[in-house]
Amino acid sequence: MVHLVACRLALLFFYWICIYYCLNTNDITTTFSDNWANESPKGSDANNEDEQSASLIVADGCCSEIRELLIGSQLPVLWMRGDQHPISAITQALAIRRQQGSPVETLHWISHGRAGCLQVGDFSITEQTLIDQKLSLSSWEIYKIALWSCSAGADSKFLNQLQELIDAEVFASNYMINSKYKTIYRIKK
C-alpha cells in the first residue's frame, strides 16, 4: 500500500513536469496495435494542435502498479510487453508514428530502475544493451527523453551512452522517484 501511494505521488509529480515543460500531444487516436491506449487526449482543440509537441509515454505493461498509475493518461501510452524487447517495441512505434505524420519529439519512459539500468518485465536495459542496440536507438529521431525510473540518473556512463546514441536531451533522477525525491536532472548536450 505504501509503495502504491508513493507511485501515485510520483505520477502527480510526472504530470506537473509534463505541464511545466508543455509536453502535450496532438489530438490523435492511436491505432498502432493492442499495445496502445486507444483514446485521444481530452481537452485539446484544433488551435492547440500546432502548438503542442508530440509526446509518447512508454511504460512497463508487466507492472500492475504502473498500469494503474497511467489509467486515464492524457498522453498516448505504449505498453511494453514482456514478450518483445523494449528497444524493438519503441523503435517500431516511433517509426509508425513518423510514417503516419505525427513524429514523437519527447519520450517518457516509465519503468522500475536502478543506477545504470531500466527494468521492463524480465528485460534489463543496461549500458551494454544500449551499445548492442545502437542502430535501433540511432533511428529514434526524438529531441527529449525523460526516464521516470528510480535512480536511472545515478550512472553517468549509462546516461551519456544513451544521449550519444539517440542524440537527444536526457532527463533522469539520481534518486528514487516518489513524494520525497522530486528532482529530475538534465544531461546537457
Short mmCIF file of the C-alpha atoms (twelve columns), coordinates in Angstrom:
data_MODEL
# 
_entry.id   MODEL 
# 
loop_
_atom_site.group_PDB 
_atom_site.id 
_atom_site.type_symbol 
_atom_site.label_atom_id 
_atom_site.label_alt_id 
_atom_site.label_comp_id 
_atom_site.label_asym_id 
_atom_site.label_seq_id 
_atom_site.Cartn_x 
_atom_site.Cartn_y 
_atom_site.Cartn_z 
_atom_site.pdbx_PDB_model_num 
ATOM 1   C CA . MET A 1   0.000  0.000   0.000   1 
ATOM 2   C CA . VAL A 2   2.797  2.440   0.871   1 
ATOM 3   C CA . HIS A 3   4.526  1.648   -2.427  1 
ATOM 4   C CA . LEU A 4   1.286  2.311   -4.330  1 
ATOM 5   C CA . VAL A 5   0.823  5.666   -2.578  1 
ATOM 6   C CA . ALA A 6   4.414  6.600   -3.440  1 
ATOM 7   C CA . CYS A 7   3.800  5.603   -7.063  1 
ATOM 8   C CA . ARG A 8   0.638  7.731   -7.204  1 
ATOM 9   C CA . LEU A 9   2.508  10.708  -5.817  1 
ATOM 10  C CA . ALA A 10  5.241  10.119  -8.388  1 
ATOM 11  C CA . LEU A 11  2.612  10.192  -11.136 1 
ATOM 12  C CA . LEU A 12  1.277  13.515  -9.858  1 
ATOM 13  C CA . PHE A 13  4.811  14.835  -9.987  1 
ATOM 14  C CA . PHE A 14  5.134  13.399  -13.505 1 
ATOM 15  C CA . TYR A 15  2.061  15.325  -14.672 1 
ATOM 16  C CA . TRP A 16  3.416  18.505  -13.088 1 
ATOM 17  C CA . ILE A 17  6.668  18.132  -15.030 1 
ATOM 18  C CA . CYS A 18  4.735  17.480  -18.248 1 
ATOM 19  C CA . ILE A 19  2.735  20.642  -17.763 1 
ATOM 20  C CA . TYR A 20  5.842  22.605  -16.793 1 
ATOM 21  C CA . TYR A 21  7.684  21.625  -19.951 1 
ATOM 22  C CA . CYS A 22  4.497  21.860  -22.067 1 
ATOM 23  C CA . LEU A 23  4.879  18.284  -23.155 1 
ATOM 24  C CA . ASN A 24  1.422  17.583  -24.529 1 
ATOM 25  C CA . THR A 25  0.499  15.552  -27.557 1 
ATOM 26  C CA . ASN A 26  -1.596 16.323  -30.628 1 
ATOM 27  C CA . ASP A 27  -5.237 15.236  -30.527 1 
ATOM 28  C CA . ILE A 28  -4.838 11.841  -32.161 1 
ATOM 29  C CA . THR A 29  -6.273 8.403   -31.690 1 
ATOM 30  C CA . THR A 30  -3.605 5.755   -31.745 1 
ATOM 31  C CA . THR A 31  -4.301 2.709   -33.875 1 
ATOM 32  C CA . PHE A 32  -0.931 1.015   -33.993 1 
ATOM 33  C CA . SER A 33  -1.596 -2.222  -32.117 1 
ATOM 34  C CA . ASP A 34  -3.122 -3.627  -28.975 1 
ATOM 35  C CA . ASN A 35  -0.122 -2.187  -27.084 1 
ATOM 36  C CA . TRP A 36  -1.599 1.301   -27.361 1 
ATOM 37  C CA . ALA A 37  -4.130 3.042   -25.192 1 
ATOM 38  C CA . ASN A 38  -6.846 3.841   -27.737 1 
ATOM 39  C CA . GLU A 39  -8.131 7.169   -26.587 1 
ATOM 40  C CA . SER A 40  -7.484 10.742  -27.600 1 
ATOM 41  C CA . PRO A 41  -6.285 13.292  -25.101 1 
ATOM 42  C CA . LYS A 42  -9.173 15.186  -23.584 1 
ATOM 43  C CA . GLY A 43  -9.500 18.930  -23.732 1 
ATOM 44  C CA . SER A 44  -7.361 19.612  -26.792 1 
ATOM 45  C CA . ASP A 45  -8.689 21.634  -29.681 1 
ATOM 46  C CA . ALA A 46  -7.620 22.465  -33.226 1 
ATOM 47  C CA . ASN A 47  -5.921 25.717  -32.198 1 
ATOM 48  C CA . ASN A 48  -3.622 23.935  -29.752 1 
ATOM 49  C CA . GLU A 49  -2.612 21.094  -32.074 1 
ATOM 50  C CA . ASP A 50  0.128  23.003  -33.883 1 
ATOM 51  C CA . GLU A 51  1.500  24.434  -30.639 1 
ATOM 52  C CA . GLN A 52  1.701  21.151  -28.790 1 
ATOM 53  C CA . SER A 53  4.751  18.920  -29.079 1 
ATOM 54  C CA . ALA A 54  4.262  15.233  -29.854 1 
ATOM 55  C CA . SER A 55  4.875  13.112  -26.775 1 
ATOM 56  C CA . LEU A 56  4.653  9.436   -26.066 1 
ATOM 57  C CA . ILE A 57  4.734  7.508   -22.810 1 
ATOM 58  C CA . VAL A 58  6.353  4.092   -22.943 1 
ATOM 59  C CA . ALA A 59  5.551  2.121   -19.830 1 
ATOM 60  C CA . ASP A 60  6.215  -1.308  -18.381 1 
ATOM 61  C CA . GLY A 61  2.993  -3.151  -19.123 1 
ATOM 62  C CA . CYS A 62  4.117  -6.043  -16.911 1 
ATOM 63  C CA . CYS A 63  3.842  -3.881  -13.797 1 
ATOM 64  C CA . SER A 64  0.299  -3.586  -12.458 1 
ATOM 65  C CA . GLU A 65  1.219  -0.551  -10.340 1 
ATOM 66  C CA . ILE A 66  2.444  1.381   -13.383 1 
ATOM 67  C CA . ARG A 67  -0.651 0.325   -15.345 1 
ATOM 68  C CA . GLU A 68  -2.874 1.635   -12.561 1 
ATOM 69  C CA . LEU A 69  -0.955 4.913   -12.387 1 
ATOM 70  C CA . LEU A 70  -1.479 5.642   -16.068 1 
ATOM 71  C CA . ILE A 71  -5.215 4.981   -16.225 1 
ATOM 72  C CA . GLY A 72  -6.749 7.996   -17.922 1 
ATOM 73  C CA . SER A 73  -3.431 9.364   -19.183 1 
ATOM 74  C CA . GLN A 74  -3.795 12.431  -21.377 1 
ATOM 75  C CA . LEU A 75  -0.842 11.260  -23.491 1 
ATOM 76  C CA . PRO A 76  -0.724 8.134   -25.647 1 
ATOM 77  C CA . VAL A 77  0.850  5.147   -23.901 1 
ATOM 78  C CA . LEU A 78  2.823  2.320   -25.469 1 
ATOM 79  C CA . TRP A 79  2.602  -0.609  -23.063 1 
ATOM 80  C CA . MET A 80  5.854  -2.543  -23.290 1 
ATOM 81  C CA . ARG A 81  5.073  -6.248  -23.044 1 
ATOM 82  C CA . GLY A 82  7.287  -8.945  -21.644 1 
ATOM 83  C CA . ASP A 83  7.437  -10.866 -24.930 1 
ATOM 84  C CA . GLN A 84  9.102  -8.135  -27.024 1 
ATOM 85  C CA . HIS A 85  12.392 -6.364  -26.365 1 
ATOM 86  C CA . PRO A 86  11.567 -2.824  -25.190 1 
ATOM 87  C CA . ILE A 87  14.035 -1.149  -27.577 1 
ATOM 88  C CA . SER A 88  12.499 -3.029  -30.532 1 
ATOM 89  C CA . ALA A 89  8.952  -2.140  -29.481 1 
ATOM 90  C CA . ILE A 90  9.804  1.547   -29.099 1 
ATOM 91  C CA . THR A 91  11.758 1.653   -32.369 1 
ATOM 92  C CA . GLN A 92  8.789  0.141   -34.211 1 
ATOM 93  C CA . ALA A 93  6.272  2.504   -32.576 1 
ATOM 94  C CA . LEU A 94  8.363  5.597   -33.354 1 
ATOM 95  C CA . ALA A 95  8.721  4.530   -36.997 1 
ATOM 96  C CA . ILE A 96  4.947  4.046   -37.280 1 
ATOM 97  C CA . ARG A 97  4.293  7.491   -35.787 1 
ATOM 98  C CA . ARG A 98  6.725  9.073   -38.289 1 
ATOM 99  C CA . GLN A 99  5.059  7.220   -41.190 1 
ATOM 100 C CA . GLN A 100 1.661  8.467   -40.025 1 
ATOM 101 C CA . GLY A 101 2.912  12.056  -39.985 1 
ATOM 102 C CA . SER A 102 2.936  12.523  -36.200 1 
ATOM 103 C CA . PRO A 103 6.544  12.001  -35.105 1 
ATOM 104 C CA . VAL A 104 7.371  11.830  -31.418 1 
ATOM 105 C CA . GLU A 105 9.542  14.622  -30.065 1 
ATOM 106 C CA . THR A 106 9.521  13.703  -26.380 1 
ATOM 107 C CA . LEU A 107 9.551  10.187  -25.000 1 
ATOM 108 C CA . HIS A 108 8.614  9.468   -21.370 1 
ATOM 109 C CA . TRP A 109 9.974  6.097   -20.199 1 
ATOM 110 C CA . ILE A 110 8.184  4.792   -17.104 1 
ATOM 111 C CA . SER A 111 9.511  1.619   -15.521 1 
ATOM 112 C CA . HIS A 112 11.358 0.422   -12.485 1 
ATOM 113 C CA . GLY A 113 15.072 1.062   -12.493 1 
ATOM 114 C CA . ARG A 114 18.304 1.478   -10.631 1 
ATOM 115 C CA . ALA A 115 21.633 3.133   -11.361 1 
ATOM 116 C CA . GLY A 116 22.576 2.252   -14.937 1 
ATOM 117 C CA . CYS A 117 19.580 0.004   -15.569 1 
ATOM 118 C CA . LEU A 118 15.992 0.337   -16.752 1 
ATOM 119 C CA . GLN A 119 13.881 -2.708  -15.934 1 
ATOM 120 C CA . VAL A 120 10.938 -3.748  -18.141 1 
ATOM 121 C CA . GLY A 121 9.470  -7.110  -17.216 1 
ATOM 122 C CA . ASP A 122 12.345 -9.579  -17.491 1 
ATOM 123 C CA . PHE A 123 14.411 -7.227  -19.673 1 
ATOM 124 C CA . SER A 124 17.231 -5.153  -18.189 1 
ATOM 125 C CA . ILE A 125 18.359 -2.204  -20.295 1 
ATOM 126 C CA . THR A 126 21.988 -1.585  -19.352 1 
ATOM 127 C CA . GLU A 127 24.873 0.279   -20.971 1 
ATOM 128 C CA . GLN A 128 25.772 -2.916  -22.850 1 
ATOM 129 C CA . THR A 129 22.172 -3.216  -24.094 1 
ATOM 130 C CA . LEU A 130 22.400 0.341   -25.415 1 
ATOM 131 C CA . ILE A 131 25.615 -0.492  -27.269 1 
ATOM 132 C CA . ASP A 132 24.103 -3.698  -28.668 1 
ATOM 133 C CA . GLN A 133 21.013 -1.759  -29.847 1 
ATOM 134 C CA . LYS A 134 22.842 1.292   -31.220 1 
ATOM 135 C CA . LEU A 135 21.375 1.017   -34.732 1 
ATOM 136 C CA . SER A 136 17.829 0.937   -33.396 1 
ATOM 137 C CA . LEU A 137 18.456 3.754   -30.932 1 
ATOM 138 C CA . SER A 138 20.046 5.977   -33.579 1 
ATOM 139 C CA . SER A 139 16.819 5.777   -35.614 1 
ATOM 140 C CA . TRP A 140 14.570 7.176   -32.867 1 
ATOM 141 C CA . GLU A 141 14.736 10.834  -34.040 1 
ATOM 142 C CA . ILE A 142 13.444 12.310  -30.784 1 
ATOM 143 C CA . TYR A 143 14.503 15.536  -29.075 1 
ATOM 144 C CA . LYS A 144 13.994 14.642  -25.416 1 
ATOM 145 C CA . ILE A 145 13.690 11.551  -23.267 1 
ATOM 146 C CA . ALA A 146 12.603 11.575  -19.633 1 
ATOM 147 C CA . LEU A 147 13.468 8.452   -17.673 1 
ATOM 148 C CA . TRP A 148 10.869 8.026   -14.937 1 
ATOM 149 C CA . SER A 149 12.801 5.201   -13.293 1 
ATOM 150 C CA . CYS A 150 14.275 5.253   -9.815  1 
ATOM 151 C CA . SER A 151 17.976 6.178   -9.735  1 
ATOM 152 C CA . ALA A 152 18.392 5.873   -13.525 1 
ATOM 153 C CA . GLY A 153 20.389 9.110   -13.472 1 
ATOM 154 C CA . ALA A 154 22.912 7.867   -10.915 1 
ATOM 155 C CA . ASP A 155 25.124 6.252   -13.597 1 
ATOM 156 C CA . SER A 156 26.563 8.977   -15.819 1 
ATOM 157 C CA . LYS A 157 28.143 6.461   -18.227 1 
ATOM 158 C CA . PHE A 158 24.722 4.951   -18.927 1 
ATOM 159 C CA . LEU A 159 23.130 8.376   -19.469 1 
ATOM 160 C CA . ASN A 160 25.974 9.630   -21.655 1 
ATOM 161 C CA . GLN A 161 25.787 6.474   -23.789 1 
ATOM 162 C CA . LEU A 162 22.024 6.902   -24.188 1 
ATOM 163 C CA . GLN A 163 22.385 10.585  -25.045 1 
ATOM 164 C CA . GLU A 164 25.092 9.854   -27.611 1 
ATOM 165 C CA . LEU A 165 23.101 7.105   -29.325 1 
ATOM 166 C CA . ILE A 166 19.738 8.876   -29.535 1 
ATOM 167 C CA . ASP A 167 21.171 12.411  -29.879 1 
ATOM 168 C CA . ALA A 168 18.555 13.878  -27.539 1 
ATOM 169 C CA . GLU A 169 18.347 15.655  -24.209 1 
ATOM 170 C CA . VAL A 170 18.110 13.129  -21.388 1 
ATOM 171 C CA . PHE A 171 16.240 13.797  -18.150 1 
ATOM 172 C CA . ALA A 172 16.735 11.398  -15.239 1 
ATOM 173 C CA . SER A 173 16.827 11.288  -11.468 1 
ATOM 174 C CA . ASN A 174 19.737 10.236  -9.292  1 
ATOM 175 C CA . TYR A 175 17.262 9.207   -6.629  1 
ATOM 176 C CA . MET A 176 14.056 7.303   -6.135  1 
ATOM 177 C CA . ILE A 177 11.115 8.949   -7.855  1 
ATOM 178 C CA . ASN A 178 8.412  9.361   -5.255  1 
ATOM 179 C CA . SER A 179 6.960  12.015  -2.989  1 
ATOM 180 C CA . LYS A 180 10.241 12.511  -1.128  1 
ATOM 181 C CA . TYR A 181 12.633 12.808  -4.089  1 
ATOM 182 C CA . LYS A 182 11.303 15.104  -6.780  1 
ATOM 183 C CA . THR A 183 14.492 16.090  -8.577  1 
ATOM 184 C CA . ILE A 184 14.953 15.405  -12.266 1 
ATOM 185 C CA . TYR A 185 18.293 16.286  -13.824 1 
ATOM 186 C CA . ARG A 186 19.039 17.180  -17.413 1 
ATOM 187 C CA . ILE A 187 22.135 15.895  -19.156 1 
ATOM 188 C CA . LYS A 188 23.323 18.731  -21.361 1 
ATOM 189 C CA . LYS A 189 24.262 18.116  -24.979 1 
# 
